[in-house]
Short mmCIF file of C-alpha atoms and ligand atoms in Angstrom, two decimals:
data_model
loop_
_atom_site.label_atom_id
_atom_site.label_comp_id
_atom_site.label_asym_id
_atom_site.label_seq_id
_atom_site.Cartn_x
_atom_site.Cartn_y
_atom_site.Cartn_z
CA MET A 705 52.74 93.33 42.24
CA THR A 706 52.02 96.85 40.97
CA PRO A 707 52.40 99.38 43.76
CA LEU A 708 49.37 101.31 44.97
CA TRP A 709 50.99 104.57 43.83
CA THR A 710 54.26 105.63 42.19
CA SER A 711 55.61 109.08 42.94
CA GLU A 712 54.99 110.08 39.30
CA GLU A 713 51.34 109.06 39.54
CA ILE A 714 50.92 110.96 42.79
CA ALA A 715 52.54 114.09 41.33
CA ARG A 716 50.28 113.90 38.27
CA ALA A 717 47.15 113.29 40.35
CA VAL A 718 47.74 116.18 42.73
CA GLY A 719 49.51 118.59 40.36
CA GLY A 720 52.71 118.57 42.43
CA THR A 721 56.42 118.10 41.89
CA ALA A 722 58.22 114.90 42.87
CA GLN A 723 61.62 114.93 44.60
CA GLY A 724 63.15 111.48 44.51
CA GLY A 725 61.19 108.58 43.03
CA PHE A 726 59.30 106.17 45.29
CA GLU A 727 56.55 103.59 45.28
CA ALA A 728 53.90 103.55 48.00
CA GLY A 729 51.93 100.51 49.13
CA GLY A 730 49.59 102.41 51.45
CA VAL A 731 48.47 105.91 52.40
CA THR A 732 48.06 107.55 55.80
CA PHE A 733 47.96 111.01 57.37
CA ASP A 734 48.47 109.83 60.95
CA SER A 735 52.20 109.47 61.60
CA ARG A 736 51.49 106.94 64.39
CA GLU A 737 49.84 104.65 61.85
CA VAL A 738 52.62 104.73 59.25
CA GLU A 739 53.62 101.28 58.05
CA PRO A 740 56.75 100.57 56.02
CA GLY A 741 56.21 101.60 52.40
CA ASP A 742 53.35 104.05 53.05
CA LEU A 743 52.83 107.49 51.60
CA PHE A 744 52.55 109.94 54.52
CA ILE A 745 50.35 112.98 53.85
CA ALA A 746 51.21 115.98 56.03
CA LEU A 747 47.90 117.71 56.72
CA ARG A 748 47.67 121.07 58.45
CA GLY A 749 44.80 120.77 60.91
CA GLU A 750 43.39 123.04 63.58
CA ALA A 751 45.25 121.31 66.37
CA THR A 752 48.49 120.30 64.74
CA ASP A 753 50.56 120.38 61.55
CA GLY A 754 51.49 117.06 59.98
CA HIS A 755 54.70 118.58 58.67
CA ARG A 756 56.07 118.31 62.23
CA PHE A 757 55.82 114.53 61.96
CA VAL A 758 57.41 113.94 58.56
CA SER A 759 60.73 112.77 59.98
CA GLN A 760 58.88 110.46 62.39
CA ALA A 761 56.94 109.05 59.43
CA PHE A 762 60.18 108.35 57.58
CA ALA A 763 61.65 106.78 60.73
CA ARG A 764 58.66 104.39 60.74
CA GLY A 765 59.43 103.43 57.15
CA ALA A 766 57.34 105.79 55.01
CA ALA A 767 58.30 105.47 51.34
CA GLY A 768 57.57 109.11 50.65
CA ALA A 769 55.66 112.16 51.84
CA LEU A 770 53.08 114.50 50.36
CA VAL A 771 53.90 117.96 51.69
CA SER A 772 53.51 121.68 51.16
CA GLU A 773 56.92 122.56 52.64
CA PRO A 774 60.46 121.48 51.76
CA VAL A 775 61.41 118.30 53.66
CA GLU A 776 64.26 115.80 53.69
CA GLY A 777 63.51 112.52 51.96
CA ALA A 778 61.49 111.48 48.90
CA HIS A 779 58.34 113.55 48.52
CA VAL A 780 55.78 115.21 46.32
CA ARG A 781 55.27 118.89 47.00
CA VAL A 782 52.02 120.79 46.48
CA ALA A 783 50.55 124.12 47.59
CA ASP A 784 47.81 122.57 49.74
CA THR A 785 47.88 119.02 51.06
CA VAL A 786 44.18 118.94 52.00
CA GLN A 787 43.28 119.58 48.37
CA ALA A 788 45.93 117.08 47.31
CA LEU A 789 44.29 114.40 49.47
CA ASP A 790 40.99 115.03 47.68
CA ALA A 791 42.75 114.92 44.32
CA LEU A 792 44.46 111.63 45.14
CA GLY A 793 41.12 110.16 46.18
CA ARG A 794 39.54 111.39 42.97
CA ALA A 795 42.37 109.90 40.90
CA ALA A 796 41.98 106.53 42.64
CA ARG A 797 38.29 106.60 41.86
CA GLU A 798 38.91 107.53 38.22
CA ARG A 799 41.42 104.80 37.53
CA SER A 800 39.12 102.13 39.05
CA SER A 801 36.82 102.08 36.07
CA GLN A 802 36.26 98.33 36.44
CA ALA A 803 35.14 98.62 40.09
CA ARG A 804 31.54 98.81 41.29
CA ILE A 805 31.44 101.48 43.97
CA VAL A 806 29.03 101.48 46.91
CA GLY A 807 28.36 104.45 49.20
CA VAL A 808 26.79 103.82 52.62
CA THR A 809 25.21 106.45 54.83
CA GLY A 810 22.42 106.58 57.43
CA SER A 811 21.74 107.78 60.96
CA VAL A 812 22.72 104.42 62.44
CA GLY A 813 24.13 101.17 61.16
CA LYS A 814 26.64 102.55 58.63
CA THR A 815 29.72 100.78 59.93
CA SER A 816 27.81 97.62 60.86
CA THR A 817 26.26 97.38 57.40
CA LYS A 818 29.49 98.32 55.62
CA GLU A 819 31.39 95.58 57.47
CA ALA A 820 28.64 93.02 56.77
CA LEU A 821 28.65 94.02 53.12
CA PHE A 822 32.39 93.60 53.03
CA ALA A 823 32.08 90.09 54.44
CA ALA A 824 29.30 89.31 51.97
CA LEU A 825 31.16 90.45 48.85
CA ASP A 826 34.55 89.20 50.01
CA ARG A 827 33.09 85.72 50.36
CA GLY A 828 32.31 85.70 46.64
CA SER A 829 35.36 87.68 45.43
CA PRO A 830 38.12 87.16 47.97
CA ASP A 831 40.79 89.90 48.08
CA ARG A 832 39.03 92.04 45.49
CA VAL A 833 36.89 94.10 47.86
CA HIS A 834 38.12 97.38 49.29
CA ARG A 835 36.42 99.27 52.12
CA SER A 836 36.83 102.28 54.39
CA LEU A 837 38.54 101.27 57.58
CA LYS A 838 36.91 102.01 60.95
CA SER A 839 34.46 104.90 60.64
CA TYR A 840 36.65 106.93 58.29
CA ASN A 841 33.62 108.69 56.87
CA ASN A 842 34.25 112.45 56.82
CA HIS A 843 35.95 115.06 54.61
CA THR A 844 39.39 113.56 55.24
CA GLY A 845 38.40 109.95 55.93
CA VAL A 846 36.54 109.49 52.65
CA PRO A 847 39.30 110.73 50.29
CA LEU A 848 41.82 108.78 52.38
CA SER A 849 39.78 105.59 51.96
CA LEU A 850 39.48 106.27 48.23
CA SER A 851 43.22 106.86 47.86
CA ARG A 852 43.84 103.46 49.46
CA MET A 853 41.77 101.60 46.86
CA PRO A 854 43.94 99.08 44.99
CA ARG A 855 43.86 99.27 41.20
CA GLU A 856 42.46 95.77 40.82
CA THR A 857 39.49 96.41 43.16
CA ARG A 858 36.24 94.87 42.02
CA TYR A 859 33.99 96.31 44.73
CA GLY A 860 34.78 99.50 46.65
CA LEU A 861 32.72 100.24 49.78
CA PHE A 862 32.74 103.69 51.33
CA GLU A 863 31.08 104.85 54.53
CA MET A 864 29.95 108.48 54.45
CA GLY A 865 28.83 110.41 57.49
CA MET A 866 27.73 113.93 58.26
CA ASN A 867 26.76 116.33 61.02
CA HIS A 868 25.53 119.11 58.77
CA ALA A 869 23.62 119.67 55.55
CA GLY A 870 25.87 119.86 52.50
CA GLU A 871 28.58 117.50 53.75
CA LEU A 872 27.27 114.41 51.95
CA SER A 873 26.92 116.33 48.68
CA ALA A 874 30.65 116.95 48.72
CA LEU A 875 31.57 113.40 49.76
CA THR A 876 29.34 111.65 47.26
CA ARG A 877 30.79 113.70 44.40
CA LEU A 878 34.20 112.29 45.33
CA VAL A 879 32.97 108.72 45.70
CA ARG A 880 30.62 108.69 42.67
CA PRO A 881 28.84 105.50 43.79
CA HIS A 882 27.08 103.07 41.47
CA VAL A 883 24.97 102.08 44.44
CA ALA A 884 24.05 104.43 47.28
CA LEU A 885 22.47 103.05 50.45
CA VAL A 886 20.73 104.92 53.25
CA THR A 887 20.52 102.45 56.15
CA THR A 888 17.99 104.43 58.16
CA VAL A 889 16.98 107.95 59.15
CA ALA A 890 16.59 108.69 62.86
CA SER A 891 17.43 111.32 65.43
CA ALA A 892 21.22 111.22 65.66
CA HIS A 893 23.36 114.38 65.75
CA ARG A 894 19.97 116.00 66.18
CA GLU A 895 21.45 119.14 67.76
CA PHE A 896 22.65 120.23 64.32
CA PHE A 897 19.24 119.89 62.62
CA ALA A 898 15.89 121.61 62.98
CA SER A 899 13.91 118.41 62.43
CA GLU A 900 14.19 114.74 61.49
CA GLU A 901 12.97 115.71 58.01
CA ALA A 902 16.03 117.92 57.71
CA ILE A 903 18.18 114.88 58.59
CA ALA A 904 16.42 112.87 55.87
CA ASP A 905 17.13 115.62 53.33
CA ALA A 906 20.80 115.74 54.31
CA LYS A 907 21.07 111.92 54.01
CA GLY A 908 19.33 112.08 50.65
CA GLU A 909 22.23 114.17 49.34
CA ILE A 910 24.14 110.91 48.88
CA PHE A 911 22.08 110.22 45.75
CA SER A 912 23.29 113.37 44.00
CA GLY A 913 26.67 111.72 43.37
CA LEU A 914 25.26 108.54 41.80
CA GLU A 915 26.72 107.43 38.48
CA PRO A 916 24.28 107.62 35.54
CA ASP A 917 23.31 103.93 35.83
CA GLY A 918 23.14 104.22 39.60
CA VAL A 919 20.87 102.45 42.08
CA ALA A 920 19.43 104.08 45.21
CA ILE A 921 18.68 101.75 48.12
CA ILE A 922 16.17 103.08 50.63
CA PRO A 923 14.67 101.79 53.91
CA PHE A 924 11.04 100.96 53.15
CA ASP A 925 9.70 101.02 56.71
CA ASN A 926 11.23 104.39 57.56
CA PRO A 927 8.82 107.29 58.09
CA HIS A 928 10.97 109.39 55.78
CA ARG A 929 10.93 106.89 52.91
CA ASP A 930 9.06 109.11 50.48
CA ARG A 931 11.42 112.02 51.14
CA LEU A 932 14.36 109.77 50.35
CA ILE A 933 12.67 108.46 47.21
CA ALA A 934 12.03 112.04 46.06
CA ALA A 935 15.68 112.88 46.67
CA ALA A 936 16.81 109.82 44.70
CA ARG A 937 14.47 110.14 41.72
CA PRO A 938 16.38 112.81 39.77
CA HIS A 939 19.67 110.91 40.12
CA ALA A 940 18.96 107.17 40.24
CA ALA A 941 18.33 104.89 37.27
CA ARG A 942 16.68 102.47 39.71
CA ILE A 943 15.28 102.76 43.22
CA VAL A 944 15.18 99.67 45.43
CA THR A 945 13.51 99.65 48.83
CA PHE A 946 14.26 97.12 51.57
CA GLY A 947 12.36 96.30 54.74
CA LEU A 948 9.75 94.17 56.44
CA GLY A 949 6.67 95.91 55.09
CA GLU A 950 4.51 94.53 52.32
CA GLY A 951 5.59 96.32 49.15
CA ALA A 952 9.32 96.58 49.84
CA ASP A 953 11.37 95.49 46.80
CA VAL A 954 13.70 93.47 49.02
CA ARG A 955 11.72 92.01 51.86
CA ALA A 956 12.01 89.34 54.53
CA GLY A 957 9.25 86.86 53.82
CA TYR A 958 9.65 84.48 56.70
CA VAL A 959 11.43 85.50 59.87
CA VAL A 960 12.11 83.21 62.82
CA ARG A 961 14.57 83.19 65.66
CA GLY A 962 17.65 81.24 64.66
CA PRO A 963 20.36 79.49 66.61
CA LYS A 964 22.29 81.47 69.26
CA GLY A 965 20.06 84.52 69.07
CA GLY A 966 20.44 85.09 65.34
CA THR A 967 17.57 85.20 62.87
CA MET A 968 16.55 82.94 60.00
CA ALA A 969 14.72 84.60 57.16
CA THR A 970 13.84 84.31 53.52
CA ALA A 971 14.75 87.35 51.47
CA LEU A 972 12.45 88.06 48.55
CA LEU A 973 14.43 90.07 46.02
CA PRO A 974 13.33 91.45 42.66
CA GLU A 975 15.20 88.70 40.79
CA ALA A 976 15.85 86.04 43.41
CA GLN A 977 14.87 84.42 46.69
CA LEU A 978 17.33 83.47 49.36
CA SER A 979 16.91 81.70 52.66
CA PHE A 980 19.58 82.90 55.02
CA THR A 981 20.60 83.23 58.65
CA VAL A 982 21.98 86.42 60.11
CA ALA A 983 24.15 85.58 63.09
CA GLN A 984 23.77 88.92 64.86
CA PRO A 985 20.61 89.14 66.97
CA GLY A 986 17.89 91.71 66.62
CA GLU A 987 15.45 93.08 64.11
CA HIS A 988 17.90 95.84 63.25
CA TRP A 989 20.24 93.16 61.97
CA VAL A 990 17.49 91.71 59.78
CA MET A 991 17.22 95.21 58.29
CA ASN A 992 20.97 95.52 57.84
CA ALA A 993 21.05 92.08 56.21
CA LEU A 994 18.26 93.00 53.77
CA ALA A 995 20.20 96.16 52.89
CA VAL A 996 23.32 94.06 52.31
CA LEU A 997 21.43 91.66 50.02
CA ALA A 998 19.87 94.56 48.12
CA VAL A 999 23.34 96.01 47.50
CA VAL A 1000 24.82 92.64 46.55
CA GLU A 1001 22.09 92.13 43.98
CA ALA A 1002 22.47 95.71 42.70
CA VAL A 1003 26.21 95.28 42.09
CA GLY A 1004 25.75 91.84 40.54
CA GLY A 1005 27.50 90.06 43.40
CA ASP A 1006 27.11 86.47 44.55
CA LEU A 1007 23.93 86.28 46.68
CA ALA A 1008 24.52 82.76 47.93
CA ALA A 1009 28.00 83.66 49.14
CA ALA A 1010 26.52 86.74 50.83
CA GLY A 1011 24.01 84.54 52.65
CA LEU A 1012 26.80 82.33 53.97
CA ALA A 1013 28.74 85.36 55.14
CA LEU A 1014 25.73 86.75 57.05
CA ALA A 1015 25.48 83.47 58.93
CA ASP A 1016 29.10 83.85 60.03
CA LEU A 1017 29.04 87.51 61.10
CA GLY A 1018 30.82 88.16 64.37
CA GLY A 1019 29.89 91.07 66.64
CA LEU A 1020 32.00 94.18 66.14
CA LYS A 1021 33.85 95.59 69.12
CA GLY A 1022 31.60 98.13 70.84
CA ARG A 1023 28.79 97.32 68.39
CA GLY A 1024 27.31 94.09 69.64
CA GLU A 1025 30.31 91.94 70.49
CA ARG A 1026 29.36 89.30 73.08
CA LEU A 1027 31.76 88.78 75.97
CA ARG A 1028 31.98 86.60 79.07
CA VAL A 1029 32.08 88.17 82.51
CA PRO A 1030 33.87 85.65 84.73
CA LEU A 1031 32.40 85.43 88.24
CA ALA A 1032 33.37 83.46 91.33
CA ASP A 1033 30.33 81.19 90.92
CA GLY A 1034 29.77 81.17 87.18
CA GLU A 1035 29.65 83.71 84.42
CA ALA A 1036 27.45 86.38 82.88
CA LEU A 1037 26.96 87.51 79.29
CA LEU A 1038 27.98 91.06 78.41
CA ILE A 1039 26.73 92.65 75.17
CA ASP A 1040 29.24 95.37 74.32
CA GLU A 1041 27.44 98.27 72.66
CA SER A 1042 29.68 100.89 74.24
CA TYR A 1043 30.73 102.55 71.00
CA ASN A 1044 27.76 104.82 70.53
CA ALA A 1045 24.11 105.44 71.28
CA ASN A 1046 21.11 107.35 70.03
CA PRO A 1047 17.37 106.73 70.46
CA ALA A 1048 17.15 104.34 67.49
CA SER A 1049 20.10 102.15 68.43
CA MET A 1050 19.16 102.16 72.14
CA THR A 1051 15.68 100.93 71.27
CA ALA A 1052 17.02 98.30 68.86
CA THR A 1053 19.50 96.86 71.33
CA LEU A 1054 17.17 96.97 74.34
CA LYS A 1055 14.89 94.76 72.27
CA VAL A 1056 17.78 92.32 71.82
CA LEU A 1057 18.30 92.28 75.60
CA GLY A 1058 14.58 91.61 76.12
CA ASP A 1059 14.73 88.62 73.74
CA GLU A 1060 17.87 87.20 75.33
CA PRO A 1061 17.10 83.98 77.21
CA VAL A 1062 18.47 84.26 80.75
CA THR A 1063 18.74 82.09 83.82
CA GLY A 1064 19.65 85.14 85.92
CA ARG A 1065 18.63 88.78 85.50
CA ARG A 1066 18.56 91.24 82.63
CA ILE A 1067 20.75 94.21 83.49
CA ALA A 1068 20.93 97.37 81.36
CA ILE A 1069 23.90 99.68 81.88
CA LEU A 1070 22.91 102.71 79.87
CA GLY A 1071 25.06 105.78 79.34
CA ALA A 1072 23.81 109.14 78.20
CA MET A 1073 23.10 109.83 74.53
CA ARG A 1074 24.97 112.89 73.34
CA GLU A 1075 24.43 115.48 70.58
CA LEU A 1076 20.64 115.41 70.86
CA GLY A 1077 20.24 119.15 71.38
CA ALA A 1078 17.29 120.88 73.01
CA GLU A 1079 15.16 117.72 73.27
CA THR A 1080 17.79 115.74 75.15
CA ASP A 1081 15.58 115.21 78.21
CA ASP A 1082 12.61 114.04 76.13
CA PHE A 1083 14.75 111.56 74.19
CA HIS A 1084 16.15 110.11 77.43
CA ALA A 1085 12.75 109.93 79.12
CA ALA A 1086 11.32 108.19 76.04
CA LEU A 1087 13.61 105.19 76.66
CA ALA A 1088 11.37 104.21 79.61
CA GLY A 1089 9.04 102.27 77.30
CA PRO A 1090 11.80 100.22 75.64
CA VAL A 1091 13.46 99.56 79.05
CA GLU A 1092 10.18 98.26 80.47
CA ALA A 1093 9.41 96.24 77.34
CA ALA A 1094 12.84 94.61 77.61
CA LYS A 1095 11.95 93.23 81.07
CA VAL A 1096 15.04 94.87 82.57
CA ASP A 1097 15.47 93.66 86.16
CA PHE A 1098 18.08 96.23 87.12
CA ALA A 1099 19.31 99.36 85.37
CA ILE A 1100 22.47 101.36 85.96
CA LEU A 1101 22.02 104.78 84.37
CA VAL A 1102 25.21 106.72 83.77
CA GLY A 1103 25.61 110.49 83.39
CA PRO A 1104 23.50 113.53 84.25
CA GLU A 1105 21.39 113.35 81.06
CA MET A 1106 20.06 109.99 82.33
CA GLY A 1107 18.25 111.79 85.17
CA ALA A 1108 15.29 112.20 82.82
CA LEU A 1109 15.08 108.43 82.26
CA ALA A 1110 15.47 107.68 85.98
CA LYS A 1111 12.53 109.99 86.63
CA ALA A 1112 10.43 108.55 83.82
CA LEU A 1113 10.99 104.98 85.04
CA GLY A 1114 10.03 105.98 88.57
CA PRO A 1115 10.15 103.97 91.80
CA GLY A 1116 8.70 100.85 90.15
CA THR A 1117 12.03 100.09 88.49
CA ASP A 1118 15.07 98.84 90.34
CA LEU A 1119 17.79 101.22 89.24
CA ALA A 1120 20.90 103.14 90.21
CA HIS A 1121 21.62 106.54 88.67
CA VAL A 1122 25.37 107.24 88.85
CA PRO A 1123 27.43 110.21 87.67
CA ASP A 1124 30.14 108.45 85.69
CA THR A 1125 31.68 105.22 84.43
CA ALA A 1126 33.89 104.73 87.51
CA ALA A 1127 30.80 104.67 89.73
CA ALA A 1128 29.02 102.44 87.22
CA ILE A 1129 31.84 99.88 87.38
CA GLU A 1130 31.46 99.64 91.16
CA ARG A 1131 27.68 99.19 90.98
CA ALA A 1132 28.00 96.68 88.15
CA ARG A 1133 30.50 94.56 90.13
CA GLU A 1134 28.03 94.35 93.02
CA ALA A 1135 25.05 93.68 90.79
CA ILE A 1136 26.10 91.14 88.18
CA GLY A 1137 25.50 87.49 89.01
CA PRO A 1138 25.80 84.17 87.18
CA GLY A 1139 23.41 83.71 84.28
CA ASP A 1140 22.76 87.44 83.89
CA ALA A 1141 22.67 89.17 80.52
CA VAL A 1142 24.15 92.65 80.65
CA LEU A 1143 23.67 95.25 77.92
CA VAL A 1144 26.24 98.07 77.99
CA LYS A 1145 25.37 100.99 75.75
CA GLY A 1146 26.02 104.73 75.70
CA SER A 1147 27.63 107.47 73.67
CA ASN A 1148 31.33 106.85 73.25
CA SER A 1149 32.26 109.95 75.25
CA ILE A 1150 30.63 108.46 78.39
CA GLY A 1151 33.51 105.99 78.35
CA LEU A 1152 31.60 102.75 78.95
CA ALA A 1153 34.32 100.95 76.96
CA ALA A 1154 36.33 101.17 80.21
CA LEU A 1155 33.52 99.37 82.05
CA VAL A 1156 33.52 96.62 79.43
CA GLU A 1157 37.28 96.31 79.79
CA ALA A 1158 37.03 96.21 83.60
CA LEU A 1159 34.31 93.54 83.66
CA ALA A 1160 35.16 91.41 80.65
CA GLY A 1161 38.68 92.39 79.60
CA GLY A 1162 40.84 89.45 78.65
CA GLU A 1163 37.79 87.32 77.97
CA ARG A 1164 37.51 88.22 74.31
N1 LIG B 524 19.80 99.26 61.29
C1 LIG B 524 19.96 99.64 62.55
N2 LIG B 524 18.94 100.24 63.23
C2 LIG B 524 19.08 100.65 64.50
N3 LIG B 524 20.21 100.47 65.20
C3 LIG B 524 21.25 99.87 64.60
C4 LIG B 524 21.19 99.43 63.24
N4 LIG B 524 22.38 98.86 62.92
C5 LIG B 524 23.17 98.97 64.01
N5 LIG B 524 22.50 99.56 65.03
C6 LIG B 524 22.96 99.92 66.38
O1 LIG B 524 23.72 101.13 66.23
C7 LIG B 524 25.02 100.99 66.79
C8 LIG B 524 26.02 101.72 65.95
O2 LIG B 524 26.16 101.09 64.73
P1 LIG B 524 27.22 101.57 63.66
O3 LIG B 524 27.14 100.62 62.56
O4 LIG B 524 28.53 101.83 64.30
O5 LIG B 524 26.56 102.97 63.23
P2 LIG B 524 27.22 104.21 62.48
O6 LIG B 524 28.42 103.74 61.72
O7 LIG B 524 26.11 104.66 61.58
O8 LIG B 524 27.53 105.22 63.53
C9 LIG B 524 25.24 99.50 66.86
O9 LIG B 524 26.08 99.20 67.92
C10 LIG B 524 23.84 98.97 67.09
O10 LIG B 524 23.53 99.13 68.45
MG1 LIG B 525 30.38 104.54 61.71
#
């Protein structure tokens, strides 16, 4: 098999000099993640300098290093390794002229949709689909993911994220997508933006990197739809909207609850119709599925295979995975949403809890939502409606920011407001009984993953 990169190719791509020839099968800048045969890129960050870990990388089997200082062992030397990482990403993108490239952004649902899209395209073209790993979606994660793209890639999927205006412009110019998807626009990372409109504008930057024949895919039901369309118009050859509303280009015509909490629907696409099941519960997953189908059609992928893949989707760890909580006298269901939270995803997943059939109680363990800025209290208080609509029997609210929700819910709701995850674990152990459904959701920094581990660890 042709290697991912030869040292000559790397040197040419980054304008560096090679010392000792090597072939690399992978790329990483985290020395702890080095696998035998990888290229290790020594980045100089604020906290640490990757050059300190070059020997460790070689000890773990790195084939070569990309450095800006003299080192022992095969390497390519440049003036600036951060720029070299960008250049390597750009070179990977350039040589993949046969690949259809998809960029995914949005306030929520990027990773979920990217992973579903991977499953959908991989079903039709096994081993020819490349994607960003994890949430590698920023100024280092995106070029890294590009540089890892195998030459023979048919579909390349790249998640792009941002906290500030201007970031997506830079990322999308590296990725140069044929298809650019905005999953949704909502108040996430709101502390960095004056308004939700400003978030929409920053998300709309993704379209500025579209290839000349590019397709923009936009959420039809979103209040900022027209702003996104205006942002796409100068750059996109075609604009495709997806959603539930009458008039969306890709729309769910017939939606019913499917087996095991999933949804059955018929997707009406511009050129096709497809009846499909999406295994993951919730209306937000119907949206993600419609976005996936819109992308699959836009890249000329296999829609039927995509439909089969959606029916098989498992829950991602921290993003909807369903776990068993073993109890002395039975078991409870735990929905692990501990990876992150903002008003849109809280509302979406509370709805899932409300629709969950239970023989016991519905319990919501909700951690604070971070990075919401000056309106933090209002955003927390506004969850009272969704909590009540979800018929929550008992709520454990975690973290000081949740005081606003505790107050908004008032004495009519059975709840405990606790300072941290350790206290939440204790209350949860007392509260959870057989037949209960337990939603666990909060910003990652609240640490509710530890609660999931404590209650349902080993039951994966
Ligand atoms: N389309 C959507 N609308 C609202 N919430 C969603 C959507 N898709 C996923 N979610 C919720 O958001 C959480 C985070 O999803 P994720 O895909 O990791 O987002 P991102 O990568 O954009 O941060 C999920 O666990 C789920 O609760
Ligand atoms: Mg993500």
